[in-house]
Short mmCIF file of C-alpha atoms in Angstrom, two decimals:
data_model
loop_
_atom_site.label_atom_id
_atom_site.label_comp_id
_atom_site.label_asym_id
_atom_site.label_seq_id
_atom_site.Cartn_x
_atom_site.Cartn_y
_atom_site.Cartn_z
CA MET A 1 23.89 17.15 19.04
CA LEU A 2 27.62 17.45 18.48
CA ARG A 3 28.91 20.17 16.19
CA ASP A 4 31.53 17.67 15.05
CA PRO A 5 29.93 14.19 15.14
CA SER A 6 33.13 12.66 13.70
CA THR A 7 34.57 12.77 17.23
CA LYS A 8 31.98 10.17 18.25
CA TYR A 9 30.88 8.38 15.08
CA ARG A 10 32.73 6.89 12.12
CA PRO A 11 31.49 6.36 8.58
CA PHE A 12 31.00 2.73 7.63
CA PRO A 13 33.94 1.55 5.50
CA PRO A 14 33.09 0.80 1.86
CA ILE A 15 33.35 -2.73 0.51
CA GLN A 16 36.23 -3.30 -1.87
CA LEU A 17 34.33 -4.66 -4.86
CA PRO A 18 35.42 -2.62 -7.90
CA ASP A 19 33.80 -5.02 -10.39
CA ARG A 20 30.42 -5.13 -8.60
CA GLN A 21 27.65 -6.38 -10.90
CA TRP A 22 24.46 -5.63 -9.00
CA PRO A 23 24.01 -1.98 -10.12
CA SER A 24 23.28 -3.07 -13.69
CA ARG A 25 20.87 -5.85 -12.74
CA THR A 26 17.10 -5.79 -12.31
CA ILE A 27 14.81 -7.99 -10.25
CA THR A 28 13.27 -10.45 -12.68
CA THR A 29 11.62 -13.03 -10.43
CA ALA A 30 9.96 -13.04 -7.03
CA PRO A 31 12.13 -14.35 -4.17
CA ARG A 32 11.27 -16.93 -1.60
CA TRP A 33 9.37 -15.01 1.05
CA LEU A 34 9.47 -15.67 4.77
CA SER A 35 7.19 -13.90 7.21
CA THR A 36 8.62 -13.39 10.67
CA ASP A 37 5.54 -11.52 11.92
CA LEU A 38 4.87 -14.23 14.51
CA ARG A 39 8.46 -14.26 15.79
CA ASP A 40 10.52 -11.13 15.17
CA GLY A 41 7.38 -9.02 14.85
CA ASN A 42 5.78 -10.53 17.93
CA GLN A 43 8.81 -10.09 20.19
CA ALA A 44 8.85 -6.38 19.33
CA LEU A 45 5.32 -5.77 20.66
CA ILE A 46 4.57 -4.10 23.98
CA ASP A 47 1.87 -6.73 24.46
CA PRO A 48 2.88 -9.90 22.59
CA MET A 49 0.13 -11.74 20.75
CA ASP A 50 -1.82 -14.41 22.57
CA ALA A 51 -2.65 -17.74 20.91
CA GLU A 52 -5.87 -16.44 19.35
CA LYS A 53 -4.18 -13.46 17.75
CA LYS A 54 -1.24 -15.57 16.53
CA THR A 55 -3.64 -18.10 15.02
CA ARG A 56 -5.60 -15.39 13.25
CA PHE A 57 -2.36 -13.85 11.98
CA PHE A 58 -1.10 -17.27 10.82
CA ASP A 59 -4.30 -17.79 8.83
CA LEU A 60 -3.81 -14.38 7.21
CA LEU A 61 -0.24 -15.24 6.21
CA VAL A 62 -1.43 -18.48 4.61
CA LYS A 63 -4.22 -16.63 2.77
CA VAL A 64 -1.77 -14.05 1.47
CA GLY A 65 0.33 -16.86 0.04
CA LEU A 66 3.36 -17.05 2.32
CA LYS A 67 4.94 -20.48 1.90
CA GLU A 68 7.52 -20.08 4.67
CA ILE A 69 6.39 -18.72 8.03
CA GLU A 70 8.56 -18.28 11.11
CA VAL A 71 6.05 -19.15 13.81
CA GLY A 72 7.99 -18.52 16.96
CA PHE A 73 10.83 -19.10 19.39
CA PRO A 74 9.75 -22.36 21.06
CA SER A 75 12.39 -22.27 23.77
CA ALA A 76 11.14 -18.87 24.98
CA GLY A 77 8.34 -20.43 27.02
CA ALA A 78 5.24 -22.58 27.14
CA THR A 79 3.07 -20.11 25.21
CA GLU A 80 5.36 -20.21 22.19
CA PHE A 81 5.95 -23.96 22.41
CA ASP A 82 2.26 -24.81 22.71
CA PHE A 83 1.25 -22.54 19.84
CA ILE A 84 3.79 -24.13 17.48
CA SER A 85 2.96 -27.66 18.56
CA GLY A 86 -0.75 -26.87 18.27
CA LEU A 87 -0.43 -25.77 14.65
CA ILE A 88 0.92 -29.23 13.87
CA THR A 89 -1.40 -31.37 15.97
CA THR A 90 -4.55 -29.58 14.74
CA GLY A 91 -3.56 -29.92 11.09
CA ARG A 92 -3.70 -26.18 10.53
CA ILE A 93 -0.60 -26.04 8.33
CA PRO A 94 -1.30 -26.52 4.59
CA ASP A 95 0.85 -29.08 2.81
CA ASP A 96 2.56 -26.39 0.73
CA VAL A 97 3.48 -24.24 3.74
CA THR A 98 6.67 -24.77 5.76
CA ILE A 99 6.87 -23.44 9.30
CA GLN A 100 10.14 -22.23 10.74
CA VAL A 101 11.36 -21.81 14.32
CA LEU A 102 14.30 -19.83 15.66
CA THR A 103 16.85 -20.98 18.19
CA GLN A 104 20.12 -19.77 19.61
CA SER A 105 23.10 -22.05 19.27
CA ARG A 106 22.64 -23.89 22.57
CA ARG A 107 21.97 -27.62 22.90
CA ASP A 108 19.00 -27.36 25.28
CA LEU A 109 17.31 -24.65 23.21
CA ILE A 110 17.80 -26.58 19.99
CA GLU A 111 16.39 -29.76 21.52
CA THR A 112 13.33 -27.85 22.73
CA SER A 113 12.87 -26.43 19.23
CA PHE A 114 12.87 -29.87 17.65
CA ALA A 115 10.44 -31.13 20.28
CA SER A 116 7.97 -28.37 19.36
CA LEU A 117 8.06 -29.53 15.73
CA LYS A 118 7.30 -33.18 16.42
CA GLY A 119 4.97 -34.54 13.74
CA ALA A 120 5.53 -31.75 11.21
CA LYS A 121 5.63 -32.83 7.57
CA THR A 122 8.30 -30.27 6.79
CA ALA A 123 10.03 -27.64 8.90
CA ILE A 124 12.95 -25.22 8.97
CA VAL A 125 15.07 -24.88 12.08
CA HIS A 126 16.80 -21.52 12.13
CA LEU A 127 20.06 -21.38 14.10
CA TYR A 128 21.91 -18.18 14.89
CA ASN A 129 24.77 -16.65 16.83
CA ALA A 130 26.32 -13.19 16.65
CA VAL A 131 29.67 -12.88 14.86
CA SER A 132 30.58 -9.20 14.62
CA PRO A 133 33.47 -7.57 16.54
CA ALA A 134 31.27 -5.52 18.89
CA TRP A 135 29.36 -8.62 20.00
CA ARG A 136 32.50 -10.78 20.22
CA GLN A 137 34.42 -8.24 22.26
CA ILE A 138 31.76 -6.40 24.26
CA VAL A 139 28.90 -8.86 24.71
CA PHE A 140 30.66 -12.24 24.77
CA GLY A 141 34.35 -11.55 25.33
CA MET A 142 35.26 -14.25 22.80
CA THR A 143 37.74 -14.77 20.03
CA ARG A 144 36.88 -15.57 16.43
CA ASP A 145 37.61 -19.25 16.96
CA GLU A 146 35.39 -19.41 20.03
CA VAL A 147 32.49 -17.78 18.16
CA LYS A 148 32.91 -20.14 15.22
CA ALA A 149 32.96 -23.11 17.60
CA ILE A 150 29.52 -22.09 18.92
CA ALA A 151 28.13 -22.18 15.38
CA ILE A 152 29.74 -25.55 14.63
CA GLU A 153 28.45 -27.12 17.83
CA GLY A 154 24.94 -25.83 17.12
CA ALA A 155 25.05 -27.27 13.61
CA LYS A 156 26.01 -30.68 14.99
CA VAL A 157 23.05 -30.63 17.35
CA LEU A 158 20.77 -29.70 14.42
CA ARG A 159 22.08 -32.64 12.44
CA ASP A 160 21.67 -35.12 15.29
CA GLU A 161 18.22 -33.96 16.38
CA ALA A 162 16.93 -34.09 12.81
CA ALA A 163 18.12 -37.68 12.51
CA LYS A 164 15.86 -38.60 15.45
CA GLN A 165 12.73 -37.50 13.52
CA PRO A 166 13.25 -38.97 10.03
CA ASP A 167 9.57 -38.61 9.03
CA THR A 168 9.92 -34.82 8.87
CA ARG A 169 11.56 -33.19 5.88
CA TRP A 170 14.08 -30.95 7.63
CA GLN A 171 15.62 -27.80 6.23
CA PHE A 172 18.25 -25.78 8.02
CA GLU A 173 18.87 -22.06 8.20
CA TYR A 174 21.89 -20.40 9.73
CA SER A 175 22.27 -16.70 10.49
CA PRO A 176 25.61 -15.12 11.28
CA GLU A 177 23.76 -12.55 13.36
CA THR A 178 25.05 -8.98 13.05
CA PHE A 179 26.34 -9.87 9.57
CA SER A 180 26.05 -6.26 8.42
CA THR A 181 28.71 -5.13 10.92
CA ALA A 182 30.94 -8.21 10.76
CA GLU A 183 34.05 -8.88 8.70
CA LEU A 184 32.95 -10.50 5.44
CA ASP A 185 35.74 -13.06 5.44
CA PHE A 186 34.79 -14.19 8.93
CA SER A 187 31.09 -14.48 8.02
CA VAL A 188 32.03 -16.70 5.09
CA GLU A 189 34.37 -18.72 7.31
CA VAL A 190 31.68 -19.40 9.92
CA CYS A 191 28.99 -20.20 7.34
CA ALA A 192 31.34 -22.57 5.53
CA ALA A 193 32.07 -24.35 8.80
CA VAL A 194 28.34 -24.82 9.41
CA MET A 195 27.94 -26.16 5.87
CA ASP A 196 30.73 -28.68 6.49
CA VAL A 197 28.63 -30.16 9.30
CA LEU A 198 25.20 -30.07 7.63
CA ARG A 199 26.31 -31.08 4.12
CA PRO A 200 23.71 -29.23 2.05
CA THR A 201 23.06 -30.12 -1.58
CA ALA A 202 21.53 -28.37 -4.55
CA ASP A 203 18.35 -30.40 -3.96
CA ASN A 204 18.23 -29.53 -0.27
CA PRO A 205 20.17 -26.28 0.12
CA ILE A 206 21.00 -24.59 3.38
CA ILE A 207 19.51 -21.16 3.94
CA LEU A 208 22.24 -18.71 4.88
CA ASN A 209 20.48 -15.69 6.25
CA LEU A 210 22.57 -12.50 6.21
CA PRO A 211 20.89 -10.04 8.55
CA ALA A 212 21.33 -6.32 8.72
CA THR A 213 20.62 -6.82 12.41
CA VAL A 214 21.22 -3.12 12.84
CA GLU A 215 21.15 -1.08 9.65
CA CYS A 216 24.53 0.61 9.66
CA ALA A 217 25.19 1.92 6.14
CA THR A 218 23.53 2.89 2.89
CA PRO A 219 21.73 0.12 0.97
CA ASN A 220 24.44 -0.06 -1.69
CA VAL A 221 26.93 -1.15 0.98
CA TYR A 222 24.61 -3.98 2.02
CA ALA A 223 24.28 -5.00 -1.64
CA ASP A 224 28.08 -5.06 -1.92
CA GLN A 225 28.22 -7.30 1.15
CA ILE A 226 25.67 -9.69 -0.34
CA GLU A 227 27.42 -9.88 -3.72
CA TRP A 228 30.83 -10.40 -2.06
CA PHE A 229 29.42 -13.15 0.12
CA GLY A 230 27.77 -14.89 -2.83
CA ARG A 231 30.99 -14.87 -4.77
CA ASN A 232 33.05 -16.29 -1.92
CA ILE A 233 30.84 -18.81 -0.14
CA PRO A 234 31.82 -22.35 -1.21
CA ASN A 235 29.31 -24.68 -2.91
CA ARG A 236 27.07 -21.74 -3.86
CA GLU A 237 24.59 -24.00 -5.67
CA ALA A 238 23.76 -25.60 -2.31
CA VAL A 239 23.03 -22.24 -0.66
CA ALA A 240 19.91 -20.07 -0.62
CA ILE A 241 21.05 -16.60 0.39
CA SER A 242 18.42 -14.93 2.53
CA LEU A 243 18.05 -11.27 3.48
CA HIS A 244 16.81 -9.97 6.81
CA THR A 245 16.97 -6.19 6.78
CA HIS A 246 16.02 -3.78 9.52
CA ASN A 247 14.97 -0.20 9.08
CA ASP A 248 17.21 1.75 11.47
CA ARG A 249 18.26 4.15 8.71
CA GLY A 250 14.86 4.09 7.04
CA THR A 251 16.09 2.09 4.05
CA GLY A 252 15.19 -1.51 4.95
CA VAL A 253 13.10 -1.97 1.81
CA ALA A 254 15.77 -0.47 -0.44
CA ALA A 255 18.43 -2.68 1.14
CA ALA A 256 16.32 -5.77 0.47
CA GLU A 257 15.72 -4.77 -3.14
CA LEU A 258 19.39 -4.08 -3.79
CA GLY A 259 20.28 -7.30 -1.97
CA LEU A 260 18.08 -9.21 -4.43
CA MET A 261 19.85 -7.49 -7.29
CA ALA A 262 23.11 -8.61 -5.68
CA GLY A 263 22.09 -12.26 -5.94
CA ALA A 264 19.98 -13.11 -2.89
CA ASP A 265 17.25 -15.74 -3.21
CA ARG A 266 15.01 -15.05 -0.23
CA VAL A 267 13.61 -12.17 1.81
CA GLU A 268 12.55 -12.24 5.45
CA GLY A 269 10.36 -9.55 6.94
CA CYS A 270 6.94 -8.59 8.27
CA LEU A 271 3.81 -7.81 6.30
CA LEU A 272 3.76 -4.11 7.17
CA GLY A 273 7.24 -3.69 8.56
CA ASN A 274 6.70 -4.38 12.25
CA GLY A 275 9.78 -5.41 14.23
CA GLU A 276 12.45 -4.33 16.68
CA ARG A 277 13.25 -0.61 16.92
CA THR A 278 12.21 0.89 13.56
CA GLY A 279 11.02 -2.44 12.22
CA ASN A 280 11.85 -5.17 9.75
CA CYS A 281 11.66 -5.10 6.00
CA ASP A 282 8.08 -4.40 4.87
CA LEU A 283 7.15 -7.40 2.71
CA VAL A 284 4.03 -5.71 1.33
CA THR A 285 6.07 -2.79 0.04
CA VAL A 286 8.76 -4.97 -1.55
CA ALA A 287 6.15 -7.21 -3.17
CA LEU A 288 4.04 -4.36 -4.54
CA ASN A 289 7.12 -2.52 -5.75
CA MET A 290 7.73 -5.61 -7.90
CA TYR A 291 4.09 -5.66 -8.97
CA THR A 292 4.28 -2.08 -10.26
CA GLN A 293 7.20 -3.18 -12.45
CA GLY A 294 5.07 -5.87 -14.10
CA LEU A 295 6.45 -8.71 -11.97
CA ASP A 296 4.20 -11.22 -10.17
CA PRO A 297 5.33 -11.22 -6.50
CA ARG A 298 3.46 -14.49 -5.89
CA LEU A 299 1.64 -12.96 -2.93
CA ASP A 300 -2.07 -12.13 -2.89
CA LEU A 301 -2.43 -8.56 -1.63
CA SER A 302 -5.73 -7.89 -3.41
CA ASP A 303 -7.56 -7.05 -0.16
CA ILE A 304 -5.12 -4.66 1.44
CA ASP A 305 -7.68 -3.29 3.90
CA ALA A 306 -8.36 -6.76 5.35
CA ILE A 307 -4.60 -7.25 5.77
CA VAL A 308 -4.27 -3.92 7.56
CA LYS A 309 -7.24 -4.71 9.78
CA THR A 310 -5.81 -8.06 10.89
CA VAL A 311 -2.30 -6.69 11.46
CA GLU A 312 -3.63 -3.81 13.55
CA TYR A 313 -5.82 -6.16 15.57
CA ALA A 314 -3.01 -8.61 16.28
CA THR A 315 -0.25 -6.10 16.98
CA ARG A 316 -2.29 -3.26 18.52
CA ILE A 317 -0.17 -0.91 16.42
CA PRO A 318 -2.00 1.39 13.97
CA VAL A 319 -0.75 1.42 10.41
CA HIS A 320 0.42 4.92 9.56
CA PRO A 321 -1.85 6.60 6.97
CA ARG A 322 1.22 7.27 4.78
CA THR A 323 2.47 3.66 4.84
CA PRO A 324 3.26 2.74 1.21
CA TYR A 325 0.33 1.02 -0.53
CA ALA A 326 -1.48 0.18 2.72
CA GLY A 327 -2.05 3.55 4.43
CA ASP A 328 -5.43 5.26 4.35
CA LEU A 329 -4.07 8.30 2.52
CA VAL A 330 -1.58 6.82 0.05
CA PHE A 331 -4.00 6.97 -2.89
CA THR A 332 -5.48 10.30 -1.85
CA ALA A 333 -4.84 13.72 -3.33
CA PHE A 334 -5.81 17.01 -1.70
CA SER A 335 -3.72 19.33 -3.89
CA GLY A 336 -5.58 20.93 -6.78
CA SER A 337 -2.86 20.27 -9.37
CA HIS A 338 -2.55 16.64 -8.28
CA GLN A 339 -6.30 16.19 -8.42
CA ASP A 340 -6.51 17.65 -11.89
CA ALA A 341 -3.79 15.35 -13.20
CA ILE A 342 -5.39 12.27 -11.64
CA LYS A 343 -8.81 13.18 -13.01
CA LYS A 344 -7.38 13.58 -16.50
CA GLY A 345 -5.56 10.26 -16.13
CA PHE A 346 -8.78 8.42 -15.35
CA ALA A 347 -10.58 10.21 -18.17
CA ALA A 348 -7.86 9.15 -20.60
CA ARG A 349 -8.28 5.51 -19.58
CA GLU A 350 -11.94 5.69 -20.62
CA THR A 351 -11.09 6.90 -24.12
CA GLN A 352 -7.79 5.15 -24.89
CA ASN A 353 -7.55 1.51 -25.84
CA ASP A 354 -4.50 0.87 -23.67
CA ASP A 355 -4.31 -1.57 -20.77
CA LEU A 356 -1.11 -0.03 -19.38
CA TRP A 357 -1.61 1.86 -16.14
CA GLN A 358 -0.67 5.51 -16.68
CA VAL A 359 -2.48 7.65 -14.14
CA PRO A 360 -0.42 10.55 -12.77
CA TYR A 361 0.45 10.38 -9.08
CA LEU A 362 -0.86 6.82 -8.71
CA PRO A 363 1.93 4.25 -9.17
CA ILE A 364 -0.57 1.40 -8.83
CA ASP A 365 -4.28 0.99 -9.55
CA PRO A 366 -6.01 1.14 -6.14
CA ALA A 367 -8.59 -1.34 -7.48
CA ASP A 368 -5.86 -4.00 -7.71
CA LEU A 369 -5.59 -3.81 -3.92
CA GLY A 370 -9.32 -3.81 -3.31
CA ARG A 371 -9.58 -0.07 -2.84
CA SER A 372 -12.33 1.96 -4.49
CA TYR A 373 -11.75 5.19 -6.40
CA GLU A 374 -14.08 7.15 -4.13
CA ALA A 375 -11.32 8.25 -1.74
CA VAL A 376 -8.66 8.93 -4.38
CA ILE A 377 -9.51 12.63 -4.44
CA ARG A 378 -10.54 14.38 -1.27
CA VAL A 379 -11.32 18.03 -0.83
CA ASN A 380 -10.00 20.62 1.57
CA SER A 381 -8.82 24.21 1.28
CA GLN A 382 -5.88 23.10 -0.92
CA SER A 383 -8.10 21.47 -3.51
CA GLY A 384 -8.96 22.73 -6.97
CA LYS A 385 -11.82 22.49 -9.41
CA GLY A 386 -10.70 19.13 -10.72
CA GLY A 387 -10.92 17.56 -7.30
CA VAL A 388 -14.36 18.97 -6.64
CA ALA A 389 -15.57 17.77 -10.03
CA TRP A 390 -14.17 14.29 -9.37
CA VAL A 391 -16.06 13.97 -6.08
CA ILE A 392 -19.31 15.12 -7.68
CA GLU A 393 -18.87 12.68 -10.56
CA GLN A 394 -17.98 9.72 -8.33
CA ASP A 395 -20.73 10.46 -5.81
CA LYS A 396 -23.60 11.67 -8.01
CA GLY A 397 -22.59 10.87 -11.57
CA LEU A 398 -22.54 14.52 -12.67
CA LYS A 399 -19.91 15.38 -15.28
CA LEU A 400 -19.59 19.11 -14.84
CA PRO A 401 -18.38 21.19 -17.82
CA LYS A 402 -14.98 22.70 -17.20
CA ARG A 403 -16.17 26.27 -16.77
CA LEU A 404 -18.91 25.11 -14.41
CA GLN A 405 -16.22 23.32 -12.41
CA ALA A 406 -14.46 26.66 -11.97
CA ASP A 407 -17.70 28.39 -11.02
CA PHE A 408 -18.62 25.80 -8.40
CA SER A 409 -15.07 25.51 -7.08
CA ARG A 410 -15.29 29.06 -5.72
CA HIS A 411 -18.21 28.07 -3.51
CA VAL A 412 -16.46 24.93 -2.26
CA GLN A 413 -13.30 26.90 -1.53
CA ALA A 414 -15.31 29.38 0.53
CA LEU A 415 -16.92 26.54 2.47
CA ALA A 416 -13.53 24.89 3.10
CA ASP A 417 -12.07 28.16 4.33
CA GLU A 418 -15.10 28.73 6.55
CA THR A 419 -15.06 25.27 8.13
CA SER A 420 -11.26 24.74 8.19
CA ARG A 421 -11.64 21.01 7.63
CA GLU A 422 -11.79 18.37 4.95
CA LEU A 423 -15.07 18.39 3.03
CA GLY A 424 -16.84 15.10 2.45
CA ALA A 425 -19.03 14.17 -0.49
CA ALA A 426 -22.12 15.16 1.49
CA ASP A 427 -20.66 18.64 2.16
CA ILE A 428 -19.88 19.16 -1.51
CA TRP A 429 -23.24 17.90 -2.70
CA GLY A 430 -25.00 20.09 -0.17
CA ALA A 431 -23.15 23.12 -1.53
CA PHE A 432 -24.02 22.14 -5.10
CA GLU A 433 -27.72 21.83 -4.23
CA ARG A 434 -27.74 25.21 -2.50
CA VAL A 435 -26.11 26.97 -5.44
CA TYR A 436 -27.65 25.34 -8.51
CA LEU A 437 -30.70 23.20 -7.69
CA PRO A 438 -34.23 24.29 -6.66
CA GLY A 439 -34.68 25.23 -3.04
CA PRO A 440 -36.59 27.49 -0.65
CA GLY A 441 -36.18 31.15 -1.49
CA ASP A 442 -35.62 30.65 -5.24
CA ARG A 443 -37.47 33.20 -7.35
CA PHE A 444 -38.40 30.75 -10.12
CA ALA A 445 -39.65 27.17 -9.68
CA LEU A 446 -41.13 24.91 -12.35
CA VAL A 447 -44.61 23.54 -11.75
CA ASP A 448 -45.52 22.14 -15.18
CA TYR A 449 -45.12 22.94 -18.86
CA ALA A 450 -45.99 21.95 -22.39
CA GLU A 451 -44.42 22.73 -25.73
CA SER A 452 -45.72 22.74 -29.26
CA GLY A 453 -44.84 23.86 -32.75
CA HIS A 454 -42.33 22.47 -35.19
CA PRO A 455 -38.53 22.62 -35.64
CA GLY A 456 -37.40 26.22 -35.84
CA ASP A 457 -40.59 27.55 -34.27
CA ARG A 458 -41.34 26.25 -30.79
CA VAL A 459 -43.87 27.52 -28.28
CA PHE A 460 -43.39 27.04 -24.55
CA VAL A 461 -46.40 27.25 -22.21
CA GLY A 462 -45.53 26.77 -18.60
CA ARG A 463 -46.76 27.14 -15.10
CA VAL A 464 -43.97 28.61 -12.97
CA ALA A 465 -43.94 29.75 -9.36
CA ILE A 466 -42.50 33.27 -9.40
CA ASP A 467 -41.74 34.73 -5.98
CA GLY A 468 -44.04 32.06 -4.52
CA GLU A 469 -46.99 32.88 -6.80
CA GLU A 470 -47.93 30.36 -9.48
CA ARG A 471 -48.23 31.99 -12.90
CA SER A 472 -48.62 31.02 -16.53
CA ILE A 473 -45.88 32.14 -18.91
CA THR A 474 -45.55 31.74 -22.66
CA GLY A 475 -42.70 32.24 -25.08
CA ARG A 476 -41.71 31.47 -28.65
CA GLY A 477 -38.25 30.55 -29.99
CA ASN A 478 -36.40 28.34 -32.44
CA GLY A 479 -36.09 25.62 -29.79
CA LEU A 480 -37.16 24.69 -26.31
CA ILE A 481 -34.42 26.62 -24.53
CA SER A 482 -34.90 29.85 -26.46
CA SER A 483 -38.69 29.64 -26.00
CA VAL A 484 -38.33 29.30 -22.22
CA ILE A 485 -35.90 32.24 -22.10
CA ALA A 486 -38.38 34.28 -24.15
CA ALA A 487 -41.20 33.35 -21.75
CA LEU A 488 -39.14 34.50 -18.77
CA ALA A 489 -38.13 37.74 -20.45
CA ALA A 490 -41.79 38.49 -21.22
CA THR A 491 -42.57 38.42 -17.50
CA THR A 492 -40.32 39.60 -14.73
CA GLY A 493 -37.43 37.30 -15.56
CA PRO A 494 -33.92 38.34 -16.55
CA ALA A 495 -32.74 38.66 -20.12
CA LEU A 496 -30.33 35.78 -20.76
CA ASP A 497 -28.08 34.89 -23.69
CA VAL A 498 -27.03 31.25 -23.97
CA VAL A 499 -23.26 30.80 -24.17
CA ASP A 500 -23.00 27.02 -23.91
CA TYR A 501 -25.16 23.98 -23.25
CA ALA A 502 -24.28 20.41 -22.29
CA GLU A 503 -26.23 17.35 -21.25
CA HIS A 504 -25.63 13.69 -20.36
CA ALA A 505 -27.34 10.67 -18.89
CA ILE A 506 -26.81 9.75 -15.24
CA GLY A 507 -26.64 6.00 -14.93
CA HIS A 508 -28.14 3.41 -17.23
CA GLY A 509 -31.45 1.67 -17.81
CA ALA A 510 -35.04 2.67 -17.19
CA ASP A 511 -34.22 4.54 -13.98
CA ALA A 512 -31.53 6.71 -15.55
CA GLN A 513 -31.81 10.46 -15.12
CA ALA A 514 -30.51 13.28 -17.28
CA ALA A 515 -28.45 16.31 -16.36
CA ALA A 516 -28.46 19.57 -18.30
CA TYR A 517 -25.95 22.42 -17.86
CA LEU A 518 -26.54 25.90 -19.18
CA GLU A 519 -24.02 28.75 -19.31
CA CYS A 520 -25.67 32.13 -19.80
CA ARG A 521 -24.70 35.77 -19.96
CA THR A 522 -26.90 38.46 -18.38
CA ALA A 523 -27.63 41.88 -19.85
CA GLU A 524 -24.99 43.28 -17.49
CA GLY A 525 -22.38 40.87 -18.89
CA ARG A 526 -22.26 38.50 -15.91
CA THR A 527 -21.89 34.78 -16.50
CA VAL A 528 -24.33 32.54 -14.65
CA TRP A 529 -24.76 28.79 -14.68
CA GLY A 530 -27.91 26.74 -14.42
CA VAL A 531 -28.23 23.03 -13.71
CA GLY A 532 -31.26 20.81 -14.19
CA ILE A 533 -31.76 17.17 -13.27
CA ASP A 534 -34.79 15.12 -14.26
CA THR A 535 -35.80 11.76 -15.68
CA ASP A 536 -36.68 13.62 -18.90
CA ILE A 537 -33.91 15.49 -20.72
CA ALA A 538 -36.28 18.21 -21.97
CA THR A 539 -37.53 18.87 -18.46
CA ALA A 540 -33.93 18.88 -17.19
CA SER A 541 -33.18 21.61 -19.74
CA VAL A 542 -36.14 23.70 -18.55
CA ARG A 543 -34.99 23.32 -14.96
CA ALA A 544 -31.46 24.39 -16.00
CA ILE A 545 -32.85 27.61 -17.50
CA LEU A 546 -34.79 28.41 -14.33
CA SER A 547 -31.67 27.64 -12.28
CA ALA A 548 -29.70 30.16 -14.34
CA ALA A 549 -32.50 32.69 -13.98
CA ASN A 550 -32.41 32.28 -10.21
CA ARG A 551 -28.69 32.91 -10.17
CA ALA A 552 -29.08 35.94 -12.42
#
């Protein structure tokens, strides 16, 4: 890299718009959406989609709710042409969906595009040619007037070809390609010339698509360009301004959002941001960003995993696990402090009568996208007691007291350090069983018991396996727990003082179990925990005492 990059690169010049309005605006309605997954997305693939994959992808786009879908570049070859024509002849296109095709501004290519759309009820033909200085001077060697003439000639062919198929409701789109690096006055001049040919109206507006063909500046500059264009294009009421951002600087989504604030009506992109180089605008991210602000994006993204699965199948490109909203890990916390905050957020939702979503670290409810809560908190060596407790509660229904969470967390941390990997629910439950629940090698194991007496004076008579030998033990206390502790102390068991006790049901109905948690202090001052699980709460309490005795 150069020590002084200014010798090779220049900053993009700011737009002179001192009274810009977009910074104080908010997005208040969903735009018109266009998916270009089957065109721009497809041409960016190492292995372009075949007809089966394109058909499956098209069906997904319809299911998601896209009403405008760019289905291909029919003049590129027979595969594209036949796919587009096949959608029409097989009746696969719903009445409320409009397909769109792309064509360069050349007569033969435009004629082929119209031929592919024969029989369509409604269709958009998207015409483009590059207008920026670099393309004019380096690629084409043309003047401004020559470039504008290409656009005008293409518009005339659009008009004439549409007249030959009057049964189709035609819409037209024009892109001054490389808009983001072109002179704004020239972009307006070319677009106005195209409008003079096509004569759009408020009832049938022309789509003027303003692409950031290569993202060249910060998103605020693109917003300035969009607002300037909207102010200066003639007959604005007959124009739908469309955005087509790319992600070269990593801000394609932000540019689209600011462009909407600047007055655009439509957004083009791909479901998960596929496209040339670093990709197109990610429509899922833009739509769900709106959703988290309380705005209906008019797209159905309620089964995000099915969307990801289809996109990965069709494109053969894996979706990154950190992709906003759609990645495997975006709703997952490994950090202890994050896990604790999320756990408290979910707990608050159970006790507060408030429908507003306010869970720390989760900008959207995963359930709204078809995700379960099971993978929200995952455990590794960075995790804390809250995360461990969450996994136990989600997997087994156990609501561990806070101090028991801390006690058990030490064991999980040791296991994570030992294995140097993420711990699954089975790993954590296995550790919990080994530490707190009956198992081989335990000194005390319950066989059977009975209790008698009256409140304040209870007698426990039990059969307990002690060091593998079944014995009868008896104890008296003011309740069941104290009588069991007395029975243990009268034999070879430890002397225990109860510090705290908690219990709760696991599940509902006749098959529900009960969990009992006992915090005790030994004669030496150590704190030990016992856990008991049984269909009967009294028996669960007895098991919790024996669990504590084993740990003592």
